[in-house]
Amino acid sequence: TAESPNHPSHPNRLHLRKDNGLVKDVFQTHHMVELRGNVGLGHVRYPTAGGSSCAEAQPLYTNYPFGICVAHNGNLTNTDELEGLVRDTYSRHINTESDSELLLNIFAES
C-alpha cells in the first residue's frame, strides 16, 4: 500500500503533486501531463513514525532560504534533541509530527 506518492518538478518554480493513497490513485494520467520541468522527486511512504495526514506526505518543501525538498525513509533516533534545535536555535515552527520535517529544517539552515 502506497501511503503518499509524490512528484515535484521544476522549471522556475516548484510544481507539487502529493496526496495519501495508492500511486495509481494519486497519479492518474491527467496529473502526470500537468507536471512541468525535467527533474522530479518521488516518494512512497508507509508511515512508521509521525502521522499519516496529507501534511506529512512527502516530499516536504520549505522556501527558506531558497527552496528545497526532502524525501526521507527511516526513523531519526534523536528527534527530541533535533526538535529543540529547530524550534529554539533556528526559531522555526514545526508543522507536523514527521521527523523528516526536522531534517528538512536542519538542511535549510546548513
Short mmCIF file of C-alpha atoms in Angstrom, two decimals:
data_model
loop_
_atom_site.label_atom_id
_atom_site.label_comp_id
_atom_site.label_asym_id
_atom_site.label_seq_id
_atom_site.Cartn_x
_atom_site.Cartn_y
_atom_site.Cartn_z
CA THR A 1 0.00 0.00 0.00
CA ALA A 2 1.44 3.34 -1.03
CA GLU A 3 0.67 5.91 1.61
CA SER A 4 1.92 9.11 -0.04
CA PRO A 5 3.27 9.11 -3.58
CA ASN A 6 4.61 12.46 -4.74
CA HIS A 7 6.47 14.09 -7.57
CA PRO A 8 7.56 17.74 -7.66
CA SER A 9 9.08 19.05 -10.87
CA HIS A 10 10.70 22.39 -11.50
CA PRO A 11 11.44 24.78 -14.35
CA ASN A 12 11.37 28.10 -12.42
CA ARG A 13 9.18 27.10 -9.51
CA LEU A 14 8.06 24.04 -7.62
CA HIS A 15 5.12 22.12 -9.01
CA LEU A 16 3.93 19.60 -6.46
CA ARG A 17 1.52 16.71 -6.63
CA LYS A 18 1.10 14.77 -3.40
CA ASP A 19 -1.63 13.02 -1.51
CA ASN A 20 -2.30 10.00 0.64
CA GLY A 21 -3.31 6.84 -1.17
CA LEU A 22 -2.16 4.38 -3.77
CA VAL A 23 0.17 5.57 -6.52
CA LYS A 24 -2.38 4.61 -9.16
CA ASP A 25 -4.98 6.82 -7.47
CA VAL A 26 -2.79 9.84 -6.74
CA PHE A 27 -1.09 9.86 -10.16
CA GLN A 28 -3.62 9.48 -12.89
CA THR A 29 -2.71 10.32 -16.49
CA HIS A 30 -4.07 13.87 -16.33
CA HIS A 31 -1.92 14.55 -13.24
CA MET A 32 1.23 13.40 -15.00
CA VAL A 33 0.50 15.53 -18.08
CA GLU A 34 0.16 18.62 -15.88
CA LEU A 35 3.63 18.25 -14.31
CA ARG A 36 6.26 20.68 -15.60
CA GLY A 37 10.03 20.56 -15.88
CA ASN A 38 12.59 17.86 -16.47
CA VAL A 39 13.52 16.96 -12.87
CA GLY A 40 11.36 15.26 -10.29
CA LEU A 41 11.47 13.80 -6.82
CA GLY A 42 9.19 10.89 -5.96
CA HIS A 43 8.44 9.19 -2.67
CA VAL A 44 6.15 6.43 -1.45
CA ARG A 45 5.77 6.07 2.30
CA TYR A 46 4.05 3.76 4.69
CA PRO A 47 4.20 5.72 7.96
CA THR A 48 6.01 4.08 10.85
CA ALA A 49 6.72 7.35 12.68
CA GLY A 50 4.74 10.56 12.82
CA GLY A 51 1.23 10.65 11.48
CA SER A 52 -0.48 9.84 8.23
CA SER A 53 -2.05 13.20 7.35
CA CYS A 54 -1.63 14.71 3.90
CA ALA A 55 0.55 17.42 5.50
CA GLU A 56 3.06 14.66 6.30
CA ALA A 57 3.01 13.24 2.78
CA GLN A 58 6.43 13.65 1.22
CA PRO A 59 8.37 15.23 -0.27
CA LEU A 60 8.30 18.06 2.22
CA TYR A 61 9.17 21.56 0.99
CA THR A 62 10.40 24.79 2.51
CA ASN A 63 11.07 28.02 0.67
CA TYR A 64 13.75 29.01 3.21
CA PRO A 65 16.35 30.09 2.24
CA PHE A 66 15.96 29.33 -1.49
CA GLY A 67 13.55 26.41 -1.62
CA ILE A 68 14.42 22.78 -1.02
CA CYS A 69 12.56 19.47 -0.87
CA VAL A 70 13.35 16.37 1.13
CA ALA A 71 12.09 12.81 0.89
CA HIS A 72 13.31 10.56 3.68
CA ASN A 73 12.81 6.92 4.57
CA GLY A 74 13.81 5.86 8.03
CA ASN A 75 13.39 6.95 11.61
CA LEU A 76 15.58 9.53 13.32
CA THR A 77 16.56 8.39 16.80
CA ASN A 78 17.21 11.82 18.34
CA THR A 79 14.01 13.65 17.43
CA ASP A 80 13.65 15.35 20.83
CA GLU A 81 17.11 16.90 20.51
CA LEU A 82 16.52 17.88 16.87
CA GLU A 83 13.12 19.37 17.67
CA GLY A 84 14.73 21.57 20.32
CA LEU A 85 17.42 22.66 17.84
CA VAL A 86 14.91 23.51 15.13
CA ARG A 87 12.49 25.29 17.47
CA ASP A 88 14.86 27.03 19.91
CA THR A 89 18.01 27.67 17.89
CA TYR A 90 16.58 28.13 14.39
CA SER A 91 13.28 29.69 15.59
CA ARG A 92 11.34 27.53 13.13
CA HIS A 93 7.74 26.44 13.57
CA ILE A 94 7.23 22.68 13.32
CA ASN A 95 4.05 21.87 11.40
CA THR A 96 3.87 18.06 11.55
CA GLU A 97 4.79 15.04 13.66
CA SER A 98 7.19 13.93 10.92
CA ASP A 99 10.85 13.53 11.78
CA SER A 100 11.51 14.31 8.11
CA GLU A 101 10.30 17.87 8.70
CA LEU A 102 13.03 18.26 11.32
CA LEU A 103 15.57 17.01 8.79
CA LEU A 104 14.28 19.46 6.17
CA ASN A 105 14.65 22.41 8.55
CA ILE A 106 18.18 21.36 9.53
CA PHE A 107 19.17 21.08 5.86
CA ALA A 108 17.64 24.51 5.22
CA GLU A 109 19.85 26.03 7.92
CA SER A 110 23.03 24.38 6.65
#
